[in-house]
């Protein structure tokens, strides 16, 4: 049943795209490992990238809970991300124009509460709208949020942004001093190019730990939710809202729950970003953040959590890879190159694989129902045959 | 500035918004999706005319403070915007096998590609047309109206284009087919209208007008790769206010949204002058109705219209 019990069988079960993704991922990992060992890629920067990938995965989990589960076209991802980031930053930072200096946990709670309120504020008017109106309206409202953050200087510092943000574990018993307490290490795997592990490295590992915690918890909550009766209603709404209504479901209420759940996860991504980057500015609420999350979700396959993870990694590769390319070869400004890549990825996915690279297949089914895991008489022509087709859902 | 001054500015800005919103509305009703690349089509028009104007120069005489060469550049901007839009339709949108939501998402990708190409070629800085800035028309200054001949040219050209479109829609064969298709595409097809050809013409007209709007926006403000995208939501607000699918509604919506946008500082003065409110409330409202929030006001109006009257002011039963 699991890949650990029977690796060969698990490999044989992969669909072609899954095989490709696995192959490319392994190659990419080996490449990164080589870069790490030869010192071409600093271990601290590597961990920063892992944290960033985890953050984008978290963002796309959130969007998945809205678009993948329920079919809500939410173009205000950046607003919720920004509210999470600003909520936490304004509570904890020394440079905060309001409260400031509070414990990051307070920041986390405040960020989630504000995001919850904003989700209701945006959701109540827009969730009754038709799909494409929802897209336009939510993008408009996200711009309103961005303009407020940019212009209300007494609250947000305006265009200067918020500085002096502490790490997430500041003030915790052991973890707050952990990076300083750890000794510096010097590894020399390849002769002549030593790898230094210093305070910054330990700090970065804490961040990775944090995002793994956030993303892991989110992943399990979402998987459980998606398979539950509640998730089934959402899927019904996605494929045919009138049907769901005819079955006596209050679709508006279900859409709102899905919207709020997704928005809270996006805010969580924002909170993590605050304590990873240690600076937030109004630029973080730019619509491009929304579209990064969208690329991650449609690339991975809407409704698929594995896909969200994969999409997050691709986004970081595009975002940071273009920066890297710029150092090496191209005399072009990386910003438009990034934009071009994002655009090409969107168009290519919609053209050649509108259901995404890793559409949800077994994600939606209890494992015990497949492969004789206790289920009585699994029919032979079950999931395994259909998955080759790779239709949507 | 006086009320008249704000109204005059509003008229100029409205002309630009109207040109943008007609195309968005046409494509929305005939190709049946919200085209997020429409704003960047305007940018393409603007930059094409920038390049063309740089190449052809002034060409002797001038009308309304604009050299002849500028009008050549305007035509080039319209033409290239139309060609790019038709090319995108043929290459990308037509072969796609997705629903209108899929097309919407694809158009975002297209918008990014347009903008990225412009940014790679021209950088992300602001530029302007190489035309001498004019002084406001002397005769109007006593009334508090500060408009230049260029602004007059923008309004006049927009009026010409809009009237031309009206004639096309009402008195030509193509116009009748377009109206039939916007009304009911299936019925149009079974009635023997070659819907694909009409669709292509829709793209040509919509993108051409957007290109013109972009050129005028560049003349009114400045050019930057983000100019069209920044205007996109305002244009959506106009189209939704007017009622999606109605070209005349889009004109009305564009006019209203453009006016409201430019009249924002005036409204803010009015709010302050109203004596019945407690001072602090007036202060809060005033700070919200400020020039920084001019676009935000348009978005809020858009959401309110969607809630109260989803078919807009002129829409009948757009579904």
XYZ file of C-alpha atoms in Angstrom:
712
model
C 0.000 0.000 0.000
C 2.619 2.548 0.856
C 5.794 3.269 -1.002
C 7.855 2.092 1.954
C 6.373 -1.390 2.080
C 6.801 -2.186 -1.583
C 8.915 0.360 -3.410
C 8.956 -1.541 -6.694
C 5.198 -1.936 -6.827
C 4.698 1.698 -5.895
C 6.989 2.707 -8.753
C 5.146 0.544 -11.213
C 1.871 2.108 -10.210
C 2.900 5.625 -11.133
C 1.252 7.207 -14.125
C 3.477 8.613 -16.836
C 3.358 12.227 -15.663
C 3.916 11.087 -12.097
C 6.951 9.188 -13.294
C 8.261 12.264 -15.072
C 7.713 14.477 -12.074
C 9.455 11.954 -9.843
C 12.347 11.605 -12.261
C 12.842 15.326 -12.684
C 12.517 15.892 -8.947
C 15.157 13.281 -8.182
C 17.493 14.727 -10.808
C 16.906 18.199 -9.410
C 17.595 17.001 -5.875
C 20.838 15.343 -6.966
C 21.854 18.533 -8.734
C 21.132 20.565 -5.608
C 23.014 18.073 -3.478
C 26.023 18.333 -5.763
C 25.833 22.127 -5.637
C 25.622 21.990 -1.845
C 28.559 19.631 -1.437
C 30.832 21.591 -3.739
C 29.932 24.806 -1.987
C 28.354 26.392 -5.087
C 25.140 26.776 -3.141
C 25.384 28.030 0.419
C 23.540 25.806 2.885
C 21.855 28.821 4.504
C 20.546 30.062 1.178
C 19.428 26.544 0.344
C 17.396 26.373 3.525
C 15.932 29.793 2.734
C 14.789 28.387 -0.609
C 13.257 25.369 1.103
C 11.397 27.705 3.442
C 10.193 29.767 0.503
C 9.023 26.669 -1.361
C 7.178 25.571 1.742
C 5.545 28.989 1.920
C 4.344 28.831 -1.680
C 3.097 25.317 -1.080
C 1.159 26.663 1.897
C -0.286 29.451 -0.280
C -1.355 26.967 -2.901
C -2.857 24.687 -0.239
C -4.976 27.667 0.725
C -5.998 28.410 -2.838
C -6.644 24.724 -3.368
C -9.136 24.751 -0.517
C -11.032 27.422 -2.448
C -10.501 26.740 -6.140
C -9.596 23.071 -6.060
C -12.274 21.990 -3.628
C -15.145 24.367 -4.318
C -14.279 26.076 -7.590
C -14.111 29.585 -6.149
C -11.992 31.859 -8.322
C -10.292 33.897 -5.668
C -7.936 36.548 -7.021
C -7.311 38.097 -3.624
C -4.618 35.670 -2.476
C -2.129 38.526 -2.160
C -4.462 40.411 0.161
C -4.755 37.519 2.615
C -1.057 36.781 2.373
C -0.366 40.453 3.034
C -2.804 40.629 5.937
C -1.104 37.624 7.504
C 2.313 39.172 6.974
C 1.329 42.645 8.167
C -0.776 41.347 11.042
C 2.154 39.483 12.488
C 4.718 42.155 11.620
C 2.761 45.023 13.175
C 2.306 43.100 16.409
C 5.879 41.900 16.824
C 8.216 44.359 15.103
C 10.204 46.995 16.926
C 9.633 49.334 13.983
C 5.874 48.914 14.120
C 3.892 52.165 14.098
C 1.269 50.648 16.423
C 1.603 48.059 19.203
C 4.852 46.248 18.349
C 7.168 44.154 20.461
C 4.621 41.465 21.271
C 5.205 37.736 21.178
C 5.079 36.201 17.682
C 2.333 33.861 18.875
C 0.198 36.930 19.546
C 1.080 38.075 16.050
C -0.017 34.724 14.665
C -3.353 34.878 16.443
C -3.964 38.506 15.475
C -3.073 37.785 11.849
C -5.487 34.856 11.708
C -8.287 36.825 13.359
C -7.840 39.764 10.986
C -7.689 37.398 8.001
C -10.871 35.741 9.233
C -12.601 39.120 9.408
C -11.319 40.102 5.980
C -12.462 36.782 4.525
C -15.980 37.465 5.772
C -15.774 41.037 4.525
C -14.740 39.964 1.017
C -16.709 36.732 0.997
C -20.109 38.017 2.065
C -20.609 40.270 -0.935
C -18.699 38.294 -3.560
C -19.499 34.628 -2.991
C -23.008 34.992 -4.366
C -21.561 36.185 -7.657
C -21.041 34.194 -10.820
C -17.565 32.678 -11.205
C -15.980 35.296 -13.451
C -17.541 38.206 -11.563
C -16.074 36.739 -8.397
C -12.646 36.788 -10.050
C -12.884 40.452 -11.012
C -14.493 41.574 -7.756
C -11.982 39.773 -5.561
C -9.072 41.215 -7.534
C -10.609 44.668 -7.104
C -11.091 44.249 -3.371
C -7.542 42.962 -3.016
C -6.354 46.137 -4.705
C -8.397 48.163 -2.222
C -6.602 46.363 0.616
C -3.249 47.037 -1.041
C -4.055 50.735 -1.479
C -5.046 51.007 2.174
C -1.798 49.374 3.304
C 0.140 51.672 0.981
C -1.566 54.904 2.051
C -2.511 54.593 5.738
C 0.888 55.511 7.061
C -0.186 55.783 10.705
C -1.103 52.098 10.619
C 1.341 50.415 8.276
C 4.271 52.809 7.736
C 3.093 53.236 4.137
C 5.579 52.545 1.392
C 8.488 52.244 3.841
C 7.199 48.892 5.118
C 7.823 47.372 8.517
C 11.299 46.527 9.772
C 12.738 45.132 12.979
C 10.716 41.922 12.922
C 11.977 39.225 15.325
C 12.294 35.549 14.447
C 9.248 33.440 15.126
C 10.766 31.682 18.123
C 11.905 34.877 19.854
C 11.156 34.587 23.559
C 10.666 30.823 23.536
C 12.548 28.884 26.207
C 15.142 26.913 24.221
C 14.482 27.731 20.601
C 15.059 31.488 20.883
C 18.720 31.061 21.744
C 19.236 27.847 19.786
C 20.938 29.401 16.719
C 23.488 31.256 18.870
C 24.064 28.313 21.153
C 24.896 25.927 18.350
C 28.584 25.745 17.530
C 29.868 26.665 14.119
C 30.649 23.609 12.074
C 33.069 23.212 9.227
C 32.484 20.310 6.860
C 34.812 19.438 4.054
C 33.218 16.834 1.810
C 34.884 17.892 -1.410
C 38.470 18.853 -0.663
C 39.164 22.534 -1.020
C 35.601 23.777 -0.706
C 34.527 23.647 2.914
C 30.927 24.133 3.966
C 30.370 26.385 6.957
C 27.390 25.890 9.218
C 26.994 28.946 11.397
C 24.349 30.811 13.360
C 22.503 31.867 10.203
C 22.309 28.230 9.164
C 20.741 27.154 12.429
C 18.347 30.065 12.230
C 17.343 28.958 8.731
C 16.828 25.379 9.902
C 14.431 26.668 12.547
C 12.493 28.444 9.811
C 12.316 25.292 7.747
C 11.104 23.419 10.804
C 8.405 26.032 11.273
C 7.147 25.910 7.703
C 7.226 22.129 7.745
C 5.079 22.271 10.857
C 2.619 24.714 9.292
C 2.459 22.923 5.969
C 2.273 19.471 7.506
C -0.582 20.395 9.807
C -2.400 22.122 6.941
C -1.867 19.150 4.666
C -3.427 16.701 7.093
C -6.322 18.974 7.960
C -7.046 19.544 4.277
C -6.760 15.895 3.337
C -9.077 14.921 6.121
C -11.487 17.714 5.218
C -11.482 16.906 1.523
C -12.366 13.275 2.090
C -14.996 14.019 4.686
C -18.685 14.412 3.860
C -18.065 18.143 4.057
C -15.445 17.866 1.309
C -17.815 15.818 -0.809
C -20.380 18.605 -0.678
C -17.699 21.055 -1.790
C -16.806 18.826 -4.731
C -20.439 18.625 -5.687
C -20.674 22.405 -5.612
C -17.623 22.615 -7.800
C -18.989 20.352 -10.469
C -22.643 21.410 -10.311
C -23.800 24.023 -7.880
C -27.455 23.670 -8.858
C -27.315 20.000 -8.072
C -25.902 20.689 -4.618
C -28.680 23.172 -4.022
C -31.279 20.730 -5.258
C -29.950 18.222 -2.742
C -30.817 20.680 -0.021
C -27.360 22.046 0.721
C -26.903 25.673 1.617
C -24.219 26.232 -1.001
C -23.509 29.797 0.059
C -22.642 28.663 3.557
C -20.417 25.861 2.286
C -18.648 28.227 -0.104
C -18.083 30.649 2.746
C -16.570 27.930 4.936
C -14.252 26.866 2.149
C -13.314 30.488 1.442
C -12.550 31.217 5.088
C -10.531 28.021 5.499
C -8.422 28.820 2.448
C -7.954 32.432 3.494
C -6.702 31.436 6.939
C -4.116 29.162 5.338
C -2.957 32.003 3.080
C -2.616 34.240 6.139
C -0.567 31.499 7.780
C 1.763 31.614 4.781
C 1.991 35.383 5.302
C 2.872 34.963 8.983
C 5.650 32.569 8.080
C 6.929 34.922 5.385
C 7.130 37.779 7.876
C 9.428 35.840 10.155
C 11.422 34.381 7.270
C 12.065 37.621 5.443
C 12.118 39.932 8.504
C 10.716 42.751 6.395
C 7.302 43.335 4.875
C 6.315 46.097 2.468
C 3.287 46.988 0.390
C 4.967 45.257 -2.566
C 4.130 41.937 -0.927
C 0.450 42.659 -1.627
C 1.111 43.104 -5.337
C -1.255 41.062 -7.552
C 1.745 39.063 -8.787
C 1.739 37.113 -5.501
C -1.815 36.049 -6.291
C -0.779 34.822 -9.706
C 2.236 32.948 -8.335
C -0.182 30.998 -6.173
C -2.462 30.430 -9.142
C 0.373 29.124 -11.267
C 1.347 26.734 -8.493
C -2.196 25.391 -8.255
C -3.064 25.039 -11.935
C 0.363 23.619 -12.667
C 0.094 21.038 -9.933
C -3.511 20.243 -10.708
C -6.416 21.872 -8.960
C -7.641 19.904 -6.000
C -4.368 18.022 -5.669
C -2.254 18.639 -2.600
C 0.787 16.860 -4.026
C 0.386 19.167 -6.996
C 0.390 22.191 -4.722
C 3.699 21.092 -3.251
C 5.166 20.551 -6.706
C 3.815 23.912 -7.870
C 5.410 25.638 -4.894
C 8.813 24.227 -5.803
C 8.434 25.299 -9.440
C 7.518 28.832 -8.387
C 10.599 29.138 -6.215
C 12.712 27.803 -9.058
C 11.295 30.485 -11.352
C 11.560 33.251 -8.761
C 15.051 32.557 -7.498
C 16.387 30.830 -10.596
C 15.940 33.954 -12.721
C 17.912 35.897 -10.140
C 20.664 33.321 -10.369
C 20.609 33.299 -14.183
C 21.064 37.031 -14.137
C 24.300 36.741 -12.176
C 25.700 34.200 -14.568
C 24.772 34.956 -18.113
C 21.946 37.175 -19.182
C 22.258 40.944 -19.191
C 18.470 41.230 -18.862
C 16.619 42.520 -15.857
C 15.263 39.426 -14.069
C 11.847 40.931 -13.302
C 10.383 40.770 -16.827
C 12.005 37.396 -17.403
C 10.181 36.045 -14.376
C 6.937 37.555 -15.636
C 7.496 35.995 -19.048
C 8.138 32.569 -17.546
C 5.021 32.793 -15.402
C 2.977 33.786 -18.440
C 4.387 31.013 -20.590
C 3.780 28.427 -17.868
C 0.136 29.516 -17.498
C -0.512 29.398 -21.235
C 1.344 26.111 -21.716
C -0.512 24.379 -18.898
C -3.892 25.568 -20.122
C -2.994 24.530 -23.669
C -1.523 21.108 -23.100
C -2.678 19.951 -19.700
C -5.583 21.976 -18.333
C -6.126 19.493 -15.518
C -2.579 20.096 -14.235
C 0.459 17.873 -14.107
C -0.513 15.924 -10.993
C -4.298 15.929 -10.930
C -5.862 14.371 -7.857
C -6.445 10.684 -8.422
C -6.236 8.680 -5.279
C -6.197 11.834 -3.162
C -9.945 11.705 -2.926
C -10.311 8.105 -1.895
C -9.646 6.552 1.456
C -6.570 4.363 1.013
C -8.379 1.458 2.612
C -10.828 1.481 -0.244
C -8.125 0.721 -2.824
C -5.810 -2.242 -3.303
C -7.603 -4.531 -0.929
C -6.598 -2.557 2.129
C -9.407 -4.111 4.106
C -12.153 -3.114 1.741
C -14.359 -5.990 0.683
C -13.925 -7.048 -2.927
C -12.283 -4.082 -4.581
C -13.337 -4.260 -8.218
C -10.439 -4.842 -10.569
C -11.391 -2.081 -12.945
C -11.141 0.531 -10.254
C -8.970 3.536 -9.829
C -5.978 1.869 -11.347
C -7.513 1.647 -14.770
C -9.037 5.062 -14.801
C -5.948 6.869 -13.668
C -4.226 6.345 -16.994
C -6.885 8.503 -18.618
C -6.190 11.410 -16.325
C -9.473 13.236 -16.826
C -10.129 16.187 -14.607
C -10.859 15.193 -11.023
C -9.675 73.944 -9.413
C -13.357 74.545 -9.959
C -16.082 72.007 -10.637
C -15.791 72.807 -14.322
C -12.088 72.040 -14.178
C -12.674 68.632 -12.616
C -15.424 67.907 -15.122
C -13.121 68.773 -18.002
C -10.438 66.439 -16.649
C -13.092 63.814 -16.158
C -14.172 64.143 -19.772
C -10.623 63.523 -21.007
C -10.046 60.544 -18.718
C -13.488 59.168 -19.554
C -12.643 59.193 -23.252
C -9.723 56.876 -22.555
C -11.737 54.575 -20.301
C -14.564 54.416 -22.857
C -12.160 53.324 -25.590
C -10.848 50.582 -23.311
C -14.185 49.388 -22.035
C -15.859 49.015 -25.454
C -13.339 46.400 -26.501
C -13.507 44.548 -23.214
C -17.279 44.442 -23.411
C -17.298 43.315 -27.066
C -14.902 40.461 -26.382
C -16.751 39.551 -23.202
C -20.020 39.176 -25.055
C -18.803 37.506 -28.247
C -15.784 35.440 -27.225
C -17.482 34.883 -23.845
C -14.722 35.381 -21.315
C -13.257 38.115 -19.138
C -10.116 39.065 -21.023
C -7.463 40.012 -18.503
C -5.003 40.779 -21.310
C -7.077 43.724 -22.484
C -5.183 46.279 -20.408
C -1.871 45.068 -21.777
C -3.273 45.312 -25.297
C -3.600 49.031 -24.549
C 0.046 49.080 -23.494
C 1.024 47.453 -26.792
C -0.802 50.184 -28.695
C 0.917 52.882 -26.673
C 4.439 51.530 -27.141
C 3.918 50.832 -30.839
C 2.960 54.426 -31.406
C 5.912 55.553 -29.311
C 8.262 53.659 -31.608
C 6.439 54.723 -34.775
C 6.395 58.349 -33.731
C 10.098 58.167 -33.027
C 10.635 56.786 -36.536
C 8.389 59.043 -38.628
C 8.861 62.217 -36.574
C 6.649 65.274 -36.914
C 5.866 65.245 -40.681
C 5.378 68.948 -41.178
C 2.130 70.454 -39.939
C 0.099 69.937 -36.815
C -3.541 69.609 -35.784
C -4.665 70.501 -32.258
C -1.088 70.731 -31.104
C -0.306 67.253 -32.397
C 2.015 66.829 -35.393
C 0.772 64.766 -38.344
C 3.295 62.117 -37.462
C 1.433 61.465 -34.242
C -1.683 60.459 -36.121
C 0.369 58.059 -38.226
C 1.692 56.649 -34.954
C -1.846 56.410 -33.594
C -2.931 54.362 -36.611
C 0.133 52.137 -36.203
C -0.743 51.617 -32.532
C -4.311 50.650 -33.425
C -3.154 48.322 -36.196
C -0.490 46.519 -34.176
C -2.786 46.080 -31.165
C -5.385 44.541 -33.479
C -2.864 42.283 -35.217
C -1.422 41.063 -31.916
C -4.902 40.349 -30.553
C -5.959 38.428 -33.667
C -2.699 36.522 -33.640
C -3.225 35.587 -29.998
C -6.788 34.483 -30.727
C -5.645 32.297 -33.631
C -2.567 30.870 -31.920
C -3.701 30.535 -28.328
C -7.368 30.997 -27.540
C -8.907 29.192 -30.506
C -7.091 25.858 -30.163
C -7.784 25.757 -26.410
C -10.122 23.124 -25.130
C -11.224 24.786 -21.891
C -14.264 26.595 -20.531
C -14.601 30.346 -20.074
C -12.804 30.157 -16.716
C -9.891 28.424 -18.399
C -9.820 31.172 -21.019
C -9.836 33.770 -18.262
C -6.817 32.162 -16.605
C -5.058 31.830 -19.954
C -5.612 35.505 -20.665
C -3.732 36.324 -17.459
C -0.775 34.381 -18.827
C -1.085 36.261 -22.120
C -1.173 39.559 -20.237
C 2.081 38.667 -18.476
C 3.732 37.691 -21.752
C 2.740 40.969 -23.422
C 3.937 43.002 -20.469
C 7.181 41.049 -20.089
C 8.075 41.504 -23.755
C 7.485 45.243 -23.534
C 9.468 45.434 -20.308
C 12.381 43.483 -21.766
C 12.522 45.809 -24.760
C 11.838 49.163 -23.069
C 12.719 48.688 -19.374
C 10.287 49.359 -16.575
C 10.772 53.121 -16.377
C 8.278 55.776 -17.383
C 8.651 57.407 -20.773
C 6.681 60.000 -22.708
C 5.976 60.904 -26.282
C 8.540 63.302 -27.693
C 5.974 66.082 -28.066
C 6.333 69.544 -26.624
C 4.001 69.811 -23.616
C 1.436 72.541 -24.213
C 0.174 75.274 -21.942
C -3.495 75.156 -20.925
C -5.843 76.912 -23.337
C -5.823 80.570 -22.248
C -9.483 81.279 -22.942
C -10.641 78.595 -20.518
C -8.277 79.276 -17.615
C -10.528 81.990 -16.054
C -13.234 79.356 -15.615
C -10.795 77.149 -13.700
C -10.444 74.734 -16.599
C -6.889 73.757 -17.345
C -6.957 71.590 -20.441
C -4.481 71.617 -23.285
C -5.114 71.220 -26.997
C -3.855 67.663 -26.594
C -6.713 66.923 -24.235
C -9.138 68.347 -26.768
C -7.567 66.106 -29.393
C -8.044 63.058 -27.162
C -11.727 63.793 -26.626
C -12.307 64.605 -30.298
C -10.577 61.440 -31.510
C -12.499 59.332 -29.016
C -15.763 60.860 -30.189
C -14.865 60.110 -33.805
C -14.015 56.494 -32.964
C -17.136 55.962 -30.875
C -19.412 57.470 -33.526
C -17.677 55.321 -36.128
C -18.358 52.227 -34.043
C -21.985 53.266 -33.610
C -22.399 53.579 -37.386
C -20.702 50.239 -37.879
C -22.920 48.482 -35.362
C -26.195 50.012 -36.514
C -25.864 50.409 -40.268
C -23.560 47.710 -41.587
C -23.923 44.029 -42.177
C -20.994 43.191 -39.879
C -22.507 45.280 -37.106
C -25.813 43.474 -37.353
C -24.047 40.130 -37.214
C -22.038 41.209 -34.203
C -25.153 42.315 -32.391
C -26.875 39.068 -33.258
C -23.907 37.100 -31.978
C -23.659 39.066 -28.776
C -27.329 38.411 -28.216
C -27.334 34.685 -28.828
C -24.305 32.971 -30.368
C -26.048 29.672 -31.040
C -28.991 31.285 -32.747
C -26.583 33.402 -34.788
C -24.720 30.302 -35.930
C -27.790 28.383 -37.008
C -29.013 31.481 -38.827
C -26.046 31.142 -41.132
C -23.729 33.776 -39.687
C -20.078 32.798 -39.969
C -19.434 33.234 -36.306
C -15.691 32.663 -36.486
C -15.227 35.504 -38.911
C -17.404 37.807 -36.824
C -15.397 36.826 -33.769
C -12.164 37.797 -35.506
C -13.610 41.175 -36.468
C -14.688 41.637 -32.875
C -11.103 41.114 -31.775
C -9.881 43.559 -34.421
C -12.320 46.271 -33.357
C -11.968 45.706 -29.618
C -8.185 45.560 -29.629
C -7.929 48.454 -32.085
C -9.968 50.697 -29.820
C -7.915 49.517 -26.852
C -4.758 50.402 -28.770
C -6.111 53.904 -29.392
C -7.015 54.188 -25.704
C -3.470 53.187 -24.797
C -1.962 55.812 -27.096
C -4.148 58.497 -25.556
C -3.362 57.292 -22.065
C 0.304 57.676 -22.911
C -0.386 61.200 -24.165
C -2.523 62.064 -21.119
C -0.134 60.624 -18.519
C 3.020 58.715 -19.330
C 3.958 55.345 -20.735
C 5.075 52.439 -18.591
C 4.796 48.682 -19.054
C 2.248 48.570 -16.246
C 0.055 51.384 -17.557
C -2.589 49.125 -19.088
C -2.672 46.563 -16.328
C -3.105 49.319 -13.759
C -6.108 50.582 -15.686
C -7.603 47.133 -16.264
C -9.668 46.972 -13.095
C -11.017 50.475 -13.622
C -12.106 49.369 -17.082
C -13.700 46.239 -15.656
C -15.539 48.489 -13.228
C -16.809 50.561 -16.151
C -17.902 47.508 -18.137
C -19.695 45.973 -15.179
C -21.344 49.264 -14.309
C -22.621 49.541 -17.862
C -23.694 45.940 -18.077
C -21.568 43.231 -19.638
C -22.375 42.587 -23.251
C -23.807 45.991 -23.936
C -21.503 48.213 -25.978
C -23.551 51.318 -25.265
C -23.616 50.359 -21.594
C -19.828 50.117 -21.676
C -19.679 53.635 -23.117
C -21.956 54.969 -20.382
C -20.118 53.034 -17.672
C -16.754 54.221 -18.952
C -17.977 57.794 -18.963
C -19.302 57.560 -15.397
C -16.288 55.768 -13.954
C -13.879 58.169 -15.650
C -15.804 61.144 -14.282
C -16.004 59.739 -10.762
C -12.302 58.962 -10.866
C -11.309 62.522 -11.735
C -13.953 64.160 -9.543
C -12.668 62.423 -6.388
C -10.858 65.506 -5.023
C -13.991 67.549 -5.604
C -16.156 65.067 -3.692
C -13.663 65.208 -0.860
C -14.085 69.012 -0.665
C -17.846 68.608 -0.689
C -17.668 66.157 2.193
C -15.673 68.606 4.235
C -18.069 71.432 3.472
C -21.145 69.559 4.673
C -21.783 71.110 8.097
C -24.134 68.515 9.600
C -21.497 65.838 10.220
C -19.344 65.733 13.295
C -15.865 66.891 12.426
C -14.091 63.595 13.011
C -16.477 61.693 10.750
C -15.959 64.213 7.973
C -12.226 63.800 8.529
C -12.404 60.021 8.154
C -14.593 60.180 5.064
C -12.380 62.847 3.599
C -9.275 60.774 4.063
C -10.978 57.845 2.352
C -12.213 59.950 -0.563
C -8.801 61.182 -1.579
C -6.917 60.964 -4.825
C -4.986 57.922 -3.577
C -8.228 56.017 -3.344
C -9.692 57.147 -6.685
C -9.263 53.661 -8.159
C -10.421 51.970 -4.979
C -13.656 53.938 -5.186
C -14.198 52.607 -8.702
C -13.661 49.024 -7.455
C -16.086 49.480 -4.591
C -18.688 50.896 -6.982
C -18.081 47.843 -9.174
C -18.747 45.429 -6.316
C -21.840 47.380 -5.246
C -23.213 47.266 -8.800
C -22.570 43.532 -8.950
C -24.514 43.101 -5.729
C -27.447 45.374 -6.403
C -27.865 45.174 -10.129
C -25.665 42.418 -11.564
C -26.714 43.261 -15.108
C -25.474 46.818 -14.899
C -27.270 49.997 -15.830
C -27.896 49.095 -19.457
C -27.807 45.305 -19.380
C -30.997 43.423 -20.085
C -30.550 39.811 -19.183
C -26.859 39.132 -19.524
C -26.267 35.820 -17.833
